[in-house]
C-alpha positions as MATLAB code, in Angstrom:
seq = 'MEKRSETRSPVWIKHATLFILFLLFLYGFWLRGIAAEREAAVWRRIFLTPEPDLCALCGYGGGPRYHAPCLVNLSTGEVGEMRIYDPDPVRIWEVSEVQQSGTFSLLRCAGVTAVRDTDAHTCTAGLPRRADGLAPEHFCRNCRARIAEASHRGFILADLYDLADIQVYALSGEASYSVHGYDVSVSRRGGDRLLHVEITGGL';
ca = [
      30.666  -14.479  -79.022;
      28.210  -11.412  -77.728;
      28.872   -9.304  -75.278;
      26.466   -8.604  -72.853;
      25.845   -4.641  -72.900;
      26.337   -4.093  -69.419;
      23.518   -1.606  -68.046;
      24.764    1.024  -65.774;
      22.395    4.249  -64.141;
      23.461    6.964  -65.260;
      25.538    8.581  -63.256;
      23.093   12.087  -62.602;
      20.819    9.260  -60.805;
      23.039    8.939  -58.299;
      23.951   11.781  -57.420;
      20.209   12.826  -57.177;
      20.621    9.844  -54.660;
      22.247   10.953  -52.346;
      21.682   13.900  -52.383;
      17.839   12.930  -51.524;
      19.865   11.245  -48.124;
      21.555   13.796  -47.458;
      18.205   15.949  -47.326;
      16.225   13.454  -44.800;
      19.042   12.865  -42.470;
      19.722   16.944  -42.607;
      15.725   16.829  -41.519;
      16.157   14.622  -38.898;
      18.176   16.246  -37.694;
      16.141   19.185  -37.561;
      13.335   17.602  -35.844;
      16.063   16.495  -33.196;
      16.305   19.456  -32.438;
      12.811   21.133  -32.820;
      11.408   18.687  -30.449;
      14.659   18.985  -27.339;
      13.732   23.044  -28.104;
      10.219   22.354  -26.612;
      11.799   19.413  -23.998;
      13.700   21.839  -23.097;
      11.022   25.134  -23.173;
       9.201   22.262  -20.818;
      12.217   22.287  -18.343;
      12.153   25.435  -17.903;
       8.797   26.794  -17.581;
       8.747   23.707  -14.980;
      12.080   25.578  -12.667;
      11.569   29.291  -13.076;
       7.869   29.420  -12.555;
       7.975   31.392   -9.357;
       6.765   28.835   -6.104;
       3.489   28.991   -5.227;
       2.866   30.733   -1.020;
       2.079   26.666   -0.380;
       2.796   23.653   -2.100;
      -0.502   21.847   -3.079;
       2.288   18.279   -2.613;
       4.032   18.583   -0.110;
       3.103   22.256    2.836;
       7.100   22.845    2.438;
       6.420   19.798    5.160;
       3.341   20.923    7.345;
       0.690   19.673    4.945;
      -1.447   16.533    5.073;
      -0.753   13.274    6.226;
      -2.142   10.388    4.873;
      -2.569    6.562    5.118;
      -3.497    5.437    1.781;
      -2.097    6.104   -2.075;
      -3.380    9.645   -2.918;
      -4.265   10.720   -5.999;
      -2.388   14.417   -7.740;
      -4.110   16.766  -10.354;
      -1.128   18.280  -11.362;
      -3.451   20.222  -14.396;
      -5.457   21.690  -10.707;
      -2.698   20.594   -8.194;
      -5.705   18.875   -6.770;
      -4.760   16.260   -4.459;
      -7.144   12.951   -2.516;
      -6.763   10.123   -0.526;
      -7.722    6.775   -1.938;
      -9.476    5.645    1.217;
     -10.014    2.635    2.271;
      -9.873    2.300    5.652;
     -11.570    4.597    8.155;
      -9.053    7.174    9.596;
      -8.047    7.377   13.215;
     -10.022    9.737   14.708;
      -6.896   11.754   16.061;
      -3.947   10.680   14.204;
      -5.610   10.605   10.622;
      -2.704    9.768    9.195;
      -3.565    6.589   10.779;
      -6.028    4.024   10.399;
      -9.075    3.107   13.301;
      -9.123    0.296   15.488;
     -13.068    0.702   15.045;
     -13.567   -0.062   10.721;
     -17.013    0.160    9.205;
     -18.218   -2.978    6.777;
     -20.399   -3.366    4.564;
     -19.868    0.367    2.480;
     -19.990    1.258   -0.628;
     -19.430    4.743   -1.385;
     -18.376    8.049   -4.141;
     -15.448    9.846   -2.970;
     -14.263   13.205   -5.287;
     -10.778   12.586   -5.551;
      -8.104   15.078   -7.195;
     -11.089   15.997   -9.771;
     -12.860   12.617  -10.847;
     -15.272   10.538   -8.591;
     -13.543    6.719   -6.541;
     -15.460    3.859   -5.856;
     -14.796    3.089   -2.329;
     -15.690   -0.573   -1.481;
     -14.436   -1.513    2.481;
     -15.589   -4.972    1.991;
     -13.125   -5.740   -1.119;
     -10.748   -3.746    0.555;
     -10.878   -0.946   -2.954;
     -10.828    2.207   -3.903;
     -11.167    2.563   -8.056;
     -10.640    5.851  -10.362;
     -11.163    6.400  -14.234;
      -8.726    8.759  -14.809;
      -9.299   10.455  -18.886;
      -5.989    8.693  -20.604;
      -5.990   13.003  -22.285;
      -5.746   15.108  -19.449;
      -3.608   18.603  -19.043;
       0.348   19.042  -18.567;
       2.295   19.578  -15.431;
       0.926   23.259  -13.624;
       3.966   23.859  -11.992;
       2.796   26.675  -10.020;
       1.358   24.368   -8.076;
       4.265   22.853   -6.448;
       7.697   24.314   -4.716;
      10.171   23.256   -6.609;
      11.815   19.584   -5.142;
       8.573   18.398   -5.370;
       8.114   19.865   -8.752;
      11.306   17.602   -9.494;
       9.784   15.102   -7.928;
       7.093   15.132  -10.183;
       8.297   15.351  -13.950;
      10.614   11.894  -13.261;
       7.024   10.789  -13.396;
       4.836   12.973  -14.945;
       5.155   15.732  -16.690;
       0.797   15.614  -17.623;
      -2.655   13.754  -15.967;
      -2.142   12.329  -12.896;
       0.032   10.238  -10.981;
       0.205    8.398   -7.215;
       2.013   10.376   -4.535;
       2.771    8.187   -0.450;
       2.057   11.198    1.363;
       2.491    8.909    4.896;
       6.074   10.578    5.934;
       6.374   14.187    4.256;
      10.137   14.023    4.950;
      10.118   10.834    2.868;
       7.831   11.600    0.086;
       6.898    8.743   -3.456;
       5.670    9.464   -6.288;
       5.011    7.149   -9.022;
       3.507    7.074  -13.154;
       0.214    6.325  -13.423;
      -0.290    5.233  -16.887;
       0.072    1.675  -19.604;
      -0.553   -1.515  -17.517;
       1.409   -1.526  -14.383;
       1.697   -3.252  -10.616;
       2.871   -1.959   -7.463;
       3.006   -1.690   -3.886;
       2.478    1.478   -2.186;
       2.479    1.645    1.707;
       1.109   -2.018    1.717;
      -1.311   -1.281   -0.133;
      -1.250   -2.877   -4.198;
      -1.466   -0.894   -6.899;
      -2.915   -1.756   -9.978;
      -3.527    0.371  -13.360;
      -5.043   -0.732  -16.614;
      -6.564   -0.517  -19.254;
     -10.490   -2.094  -19.296;
     -13.023   -1.885  -21.605;
     -14.357    0.409  -24.099;
     -14.421    3.779  -22.030;
     -11.433    5.243  -22.414;
      -9.820    5.402  -18.990;
      -7.373    4.627  -17.351;
      -8.377    2.578  -14.058;
      -5.924    1.872  -10.625;
      -6.980    0.041   -8.148;
      -5.752    0.606   -4.621;
      -6.230   -2.997   -2.500;
      -5.873   -2.619    1.116;
      -4.719   -6.421    3.214;
      -5.137   -4.449    6.633;
];
């Protein structure tokens, strides 16, 4: 009977393969270290930056209150109410008993343009998908902690009706939720490269 010769890989190929795998492991470990260091640097900047004289979000408890959800521009500190209903003339954070109808208007809201439609009870805004990062110098440390849980860049949505219990919400991807009696829809649609936020009132 003829013996079949077995083909075996040279030893050096096995060693080279193991060495390459080891290098890939070290490279992945190094990349994770860089990412962790960058993340740590972001958090250090968020919490070590001196606080402003007046927090753009809460006003240290004395800032303006709003009935509708508000857009917050994290890079500029601008805050704008996505208003649908006319405010009460005295208690401006409440809704007036007398409302206009048939109103279609443009609002400047946290650096972007929002469209208010009183017949449809909606307020919509298109946000750029690429936006600057959080500038912590505009916010107090308590608000920075709230904001950082939702996002580190771009825009967030905030419920500023009760300044003792401020709630913030991320604006990314596809989402829908309720904020202080308003329905919120976040979506990407069309080819305009914008993130669309729509607030719908139920009054």
